[in-house]
Short mmCIF file of C-alpha atoms in Angstrom, two decimals:
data_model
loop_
_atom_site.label_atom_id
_atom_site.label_comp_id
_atom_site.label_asym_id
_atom_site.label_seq_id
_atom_site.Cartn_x
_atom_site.Cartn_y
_atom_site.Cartn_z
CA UNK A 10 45.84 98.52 100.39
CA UNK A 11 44.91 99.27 96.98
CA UNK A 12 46.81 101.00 94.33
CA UNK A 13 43.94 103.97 94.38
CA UNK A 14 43.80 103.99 97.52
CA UNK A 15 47.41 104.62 97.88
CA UNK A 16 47.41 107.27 95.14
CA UNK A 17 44.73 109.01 96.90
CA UNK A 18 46.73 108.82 100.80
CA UNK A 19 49.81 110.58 98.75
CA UNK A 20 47.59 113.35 97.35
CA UNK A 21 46.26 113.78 100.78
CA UNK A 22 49.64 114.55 102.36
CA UNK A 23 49.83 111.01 104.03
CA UNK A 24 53.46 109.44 104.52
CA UNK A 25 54.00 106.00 105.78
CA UNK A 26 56.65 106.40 108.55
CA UNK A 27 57.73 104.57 111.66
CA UNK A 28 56.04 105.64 115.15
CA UNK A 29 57.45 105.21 118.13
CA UNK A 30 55.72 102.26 119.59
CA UNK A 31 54.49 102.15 123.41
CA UNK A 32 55.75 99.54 126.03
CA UNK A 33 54.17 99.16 129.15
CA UNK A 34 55.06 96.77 132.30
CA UNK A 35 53.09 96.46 135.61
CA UNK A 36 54.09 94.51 138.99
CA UNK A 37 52.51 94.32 142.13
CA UNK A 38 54.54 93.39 145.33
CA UNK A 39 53.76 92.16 148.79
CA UNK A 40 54.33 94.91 151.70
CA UNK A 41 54.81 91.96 154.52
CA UNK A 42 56.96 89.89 152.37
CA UNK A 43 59.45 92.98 151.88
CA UNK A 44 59.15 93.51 155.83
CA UNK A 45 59.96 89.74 156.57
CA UNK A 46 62.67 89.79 154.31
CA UNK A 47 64.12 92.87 156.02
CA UNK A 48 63.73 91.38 159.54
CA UNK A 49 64.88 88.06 157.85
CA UNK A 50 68.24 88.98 155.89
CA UNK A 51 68.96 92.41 157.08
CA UNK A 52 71.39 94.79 155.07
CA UNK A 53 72.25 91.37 152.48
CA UNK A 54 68.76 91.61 151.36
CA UNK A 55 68.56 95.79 151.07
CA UNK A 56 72.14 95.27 149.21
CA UNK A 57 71.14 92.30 147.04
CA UNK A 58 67.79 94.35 145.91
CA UNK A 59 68.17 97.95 146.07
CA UNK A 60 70.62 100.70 145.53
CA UNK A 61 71.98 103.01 148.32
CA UNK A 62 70.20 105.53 146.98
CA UNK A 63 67.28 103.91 147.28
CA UNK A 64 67.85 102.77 150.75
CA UNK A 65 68.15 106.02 151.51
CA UNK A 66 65.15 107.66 149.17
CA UNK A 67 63.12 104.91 151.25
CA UNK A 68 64.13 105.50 154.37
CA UNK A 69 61.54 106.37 157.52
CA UNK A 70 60.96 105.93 161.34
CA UNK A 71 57.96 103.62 160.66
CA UNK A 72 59.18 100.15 159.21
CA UNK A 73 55.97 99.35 157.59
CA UNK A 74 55.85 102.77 156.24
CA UNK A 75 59.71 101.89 154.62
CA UNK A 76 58.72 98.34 153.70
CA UNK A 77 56.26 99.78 151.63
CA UNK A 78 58.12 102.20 150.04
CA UNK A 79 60.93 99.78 148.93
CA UNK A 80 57.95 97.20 147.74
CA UNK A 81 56.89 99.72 145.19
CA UNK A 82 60.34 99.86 144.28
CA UNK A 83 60.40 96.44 143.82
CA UNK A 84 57.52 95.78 141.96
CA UNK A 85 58.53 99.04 139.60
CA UNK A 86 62.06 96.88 138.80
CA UNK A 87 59.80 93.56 138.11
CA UNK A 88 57.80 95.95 135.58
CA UNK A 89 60.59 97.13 133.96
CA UNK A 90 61.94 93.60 133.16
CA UNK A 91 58.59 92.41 132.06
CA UNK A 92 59.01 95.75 129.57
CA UNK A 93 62.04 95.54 128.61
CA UNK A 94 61.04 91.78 127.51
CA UNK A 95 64.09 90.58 129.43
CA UNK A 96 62.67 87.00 129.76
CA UNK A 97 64.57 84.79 131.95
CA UNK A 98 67.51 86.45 131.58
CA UNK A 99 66.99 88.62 134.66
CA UNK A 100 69.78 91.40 134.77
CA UNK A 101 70.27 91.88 138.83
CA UNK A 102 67.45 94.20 140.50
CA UNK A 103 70.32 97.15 141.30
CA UNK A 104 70.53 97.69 137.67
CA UNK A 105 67.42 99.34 137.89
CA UNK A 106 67.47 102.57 139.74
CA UNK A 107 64.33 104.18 141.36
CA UNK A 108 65.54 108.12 142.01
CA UNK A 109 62.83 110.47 144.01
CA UNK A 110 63.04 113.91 142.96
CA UNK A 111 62.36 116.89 145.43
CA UNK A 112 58.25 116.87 144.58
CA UNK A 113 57.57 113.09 145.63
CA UNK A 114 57.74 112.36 141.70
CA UNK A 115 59.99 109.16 140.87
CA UNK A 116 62.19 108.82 137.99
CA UNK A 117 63.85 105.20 136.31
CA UNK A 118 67.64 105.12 135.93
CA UNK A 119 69.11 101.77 134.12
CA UNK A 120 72.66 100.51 134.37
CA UNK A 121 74.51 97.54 133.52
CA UNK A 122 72.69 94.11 131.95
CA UNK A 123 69.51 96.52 132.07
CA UNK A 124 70.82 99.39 130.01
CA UNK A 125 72.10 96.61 127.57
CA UNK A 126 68.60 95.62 127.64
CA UNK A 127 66.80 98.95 126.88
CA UNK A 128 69.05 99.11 124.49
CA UNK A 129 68.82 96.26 122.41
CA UNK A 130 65.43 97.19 122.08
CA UNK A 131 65.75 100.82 121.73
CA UNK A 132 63.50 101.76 124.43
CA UNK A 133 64.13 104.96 125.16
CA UNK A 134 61.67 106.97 128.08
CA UNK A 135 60.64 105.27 130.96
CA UNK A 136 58.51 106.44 132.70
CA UNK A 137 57.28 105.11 136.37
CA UNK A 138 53.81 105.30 138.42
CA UNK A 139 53.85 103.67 142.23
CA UNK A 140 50.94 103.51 144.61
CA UNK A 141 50.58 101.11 147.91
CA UNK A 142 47.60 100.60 149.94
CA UNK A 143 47.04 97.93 152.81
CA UNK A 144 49.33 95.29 152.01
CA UNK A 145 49.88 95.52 148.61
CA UNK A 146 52.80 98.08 145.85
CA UNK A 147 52.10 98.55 142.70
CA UNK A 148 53.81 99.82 139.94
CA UNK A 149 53.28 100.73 136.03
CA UNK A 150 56.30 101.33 133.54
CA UNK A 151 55.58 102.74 130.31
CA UNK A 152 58.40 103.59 127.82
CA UNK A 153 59.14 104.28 123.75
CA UNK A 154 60.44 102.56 121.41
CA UNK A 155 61.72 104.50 118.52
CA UNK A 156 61.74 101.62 115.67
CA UNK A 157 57.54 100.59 115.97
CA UNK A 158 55.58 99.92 113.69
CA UNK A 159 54.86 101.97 110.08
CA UNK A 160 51.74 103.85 109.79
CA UNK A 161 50.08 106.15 107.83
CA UNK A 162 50.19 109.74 109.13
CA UNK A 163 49.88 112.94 108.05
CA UNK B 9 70.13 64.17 154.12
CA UNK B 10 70.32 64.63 150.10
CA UNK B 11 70.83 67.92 148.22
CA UNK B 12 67.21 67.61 147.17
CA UNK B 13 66.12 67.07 150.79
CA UNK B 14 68.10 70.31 151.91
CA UNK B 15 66.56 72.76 149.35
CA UNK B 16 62.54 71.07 149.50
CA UNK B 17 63.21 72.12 153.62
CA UNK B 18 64.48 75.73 152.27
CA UNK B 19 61.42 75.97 150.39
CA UNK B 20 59.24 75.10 152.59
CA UNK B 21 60.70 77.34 155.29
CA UNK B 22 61.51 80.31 153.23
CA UNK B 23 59.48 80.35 149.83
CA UNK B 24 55.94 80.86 150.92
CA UNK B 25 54.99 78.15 148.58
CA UNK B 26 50.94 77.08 149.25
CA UNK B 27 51.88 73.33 148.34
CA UNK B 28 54.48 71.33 150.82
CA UNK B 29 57.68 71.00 149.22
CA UNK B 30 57.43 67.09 149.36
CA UNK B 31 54.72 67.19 147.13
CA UNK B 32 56.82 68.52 144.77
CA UNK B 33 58.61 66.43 142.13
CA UNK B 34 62.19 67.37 141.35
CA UNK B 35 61.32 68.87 137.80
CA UNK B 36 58.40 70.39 138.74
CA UNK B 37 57.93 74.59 137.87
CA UNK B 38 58.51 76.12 140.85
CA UNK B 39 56.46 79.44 139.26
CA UNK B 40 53.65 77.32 138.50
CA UNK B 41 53.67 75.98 142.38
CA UNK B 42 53.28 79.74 143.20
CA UNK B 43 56.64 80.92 143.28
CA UNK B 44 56.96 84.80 143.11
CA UNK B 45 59.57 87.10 141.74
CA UNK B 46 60.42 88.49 145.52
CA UNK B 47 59.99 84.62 146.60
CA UNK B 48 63.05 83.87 144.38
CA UNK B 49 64.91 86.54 146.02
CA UNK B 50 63.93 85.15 149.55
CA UNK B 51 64.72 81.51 148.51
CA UNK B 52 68.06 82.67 147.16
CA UNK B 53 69.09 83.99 150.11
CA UNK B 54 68.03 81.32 152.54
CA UNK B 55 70.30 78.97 149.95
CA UNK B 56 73.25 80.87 150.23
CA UNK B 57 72.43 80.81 154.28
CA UNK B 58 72.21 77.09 154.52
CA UNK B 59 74.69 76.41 152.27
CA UNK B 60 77.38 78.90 152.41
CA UNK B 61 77.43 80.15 148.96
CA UNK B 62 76.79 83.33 146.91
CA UNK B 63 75.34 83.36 143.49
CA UNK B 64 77.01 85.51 141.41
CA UNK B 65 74.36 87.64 139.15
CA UNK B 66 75.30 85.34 136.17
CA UNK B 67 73.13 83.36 138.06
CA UNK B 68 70.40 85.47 138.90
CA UNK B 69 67.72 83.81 136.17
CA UNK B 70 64.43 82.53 136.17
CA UNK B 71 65.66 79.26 135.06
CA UNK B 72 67.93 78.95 138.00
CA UNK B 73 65.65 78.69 140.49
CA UNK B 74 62.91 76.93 137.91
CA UNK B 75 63.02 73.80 140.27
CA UNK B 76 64.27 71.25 142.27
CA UNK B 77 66.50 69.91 139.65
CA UNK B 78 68.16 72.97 138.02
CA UNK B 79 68.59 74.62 142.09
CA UNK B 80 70.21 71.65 142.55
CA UNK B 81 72.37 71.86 139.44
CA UNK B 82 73.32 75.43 140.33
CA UNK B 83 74.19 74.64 144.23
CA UNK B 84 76.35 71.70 142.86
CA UNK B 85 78.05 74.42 140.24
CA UNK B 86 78.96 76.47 143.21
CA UNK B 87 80.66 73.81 145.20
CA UNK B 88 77.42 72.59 147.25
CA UNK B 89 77.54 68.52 147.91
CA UNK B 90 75.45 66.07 149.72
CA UNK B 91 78.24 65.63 152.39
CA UNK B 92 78.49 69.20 152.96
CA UNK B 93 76.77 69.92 156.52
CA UNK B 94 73.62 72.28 156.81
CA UNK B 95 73.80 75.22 158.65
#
């Protein structure tokens, strides 16, 4: 940028500041590979993967119905690695926390090697979208963080 | 039957892999042999079935379960052996 042209951003009330920068992480999961695993390694694989709370949040007479449910948890925890740039230091799955709230809405909680994470980066909302259909979760993670990039605002 | 041998049956029974696992070499990227992040967590627990160990979540990295090699490298770490007897 030019000298006049900074001159003329001053005049107009334009600041250079830091804006808080967007992070987004997506996942997909497989429905039937959640079921087999239940069927496969019982309660070691529900308490290797997913909170009691979650468990419970996911719980339902239909087993496909609850295999699908805890895939979109699933692939919401692989999306919040990938945006949380965690790399291959994978902090263990419980550390992320999928918490349903009384309208259906779903809300991420971090703990442990995962808060350390969010941290480091200074990520600080996270929000969480799931959807399943057929055989397939998804989920999409988007959070802040405060330190971005400067720009020129008003 | 060698270490190796032990966790290329694992895979093969428990990693949904689309290649045979003895058509893998030993340093081969598991991830880039189609490898998923919930395949990990099925192939970890089918190693601590068949050979009687837990991996603590120091453990729990991409790197660990990479390949051939550096599974093998973490089983030994955790007291796995050739001699040991599968389950």
């Amino acid at each position: 940028m030019s000298l006049r042209d900074l001159r003329i951003r001053l005049r107009g009330g334009w600041r250079c500041r830091a804006v808080p920068e967007i992070l987004v992480g997506v996942d997909i999961a497989s429905i039937d590979a959640v079921n087999c695993a239940m069927d496969r390694f019982g309660e070691r694989y529900l308490r290797r993967v997913f909170t009691a709370r979650e468990v419970e949040d996911s719980d339902a007479a239909c087993t496909l119905v609850r295999a699908g449910s805890l895939a979109a948890r699933f692939a919401a925890k692989e999306a919040t690695f990938k945006l949380l740039g965690t790399g291959d230091l994978h902090p263990p799955w419980i550390d992320v926390e999928l918490r349903r709230a009384g309208d259906g809405s779903c809300s991420i909680h971090l703990s442990g090697a995962a808060a350390a994470a969010a941290a480091r980066r200074d990520v600080q909302v996270l929000n969480v979208s799931l959807s399943h259909e057929g055989d397939t979760a998804a989920a999409v993670v988007v959070g802040t963080r405060r330190q971005g990039p400067s720009r020129w605002c008003r | 039957m060698s270490l190796q041998d032990r966790i290329r049956a694992v895979l093969d029974a428990e990693a949904r892999l689309p290649v045979p696992a003895a058509g893998l070499a030993d340093d081969d990227d598991l991830y880039r042999h189609g490898l998923t992040s919930h395949g990990s967590v099925r192939l970890m627990l089918a190693l601590e079935d068949a050979f009687d160990i837990e991996f603590p979540d120091s453990m729990l990295s991409k790197q660990t379960f990479q390949s051939i090699s550096s599974i093998e490298g973490a089983l030994r770490g955790l007291g796995a052996s050739d001699a040991a007897a599968p389950s």
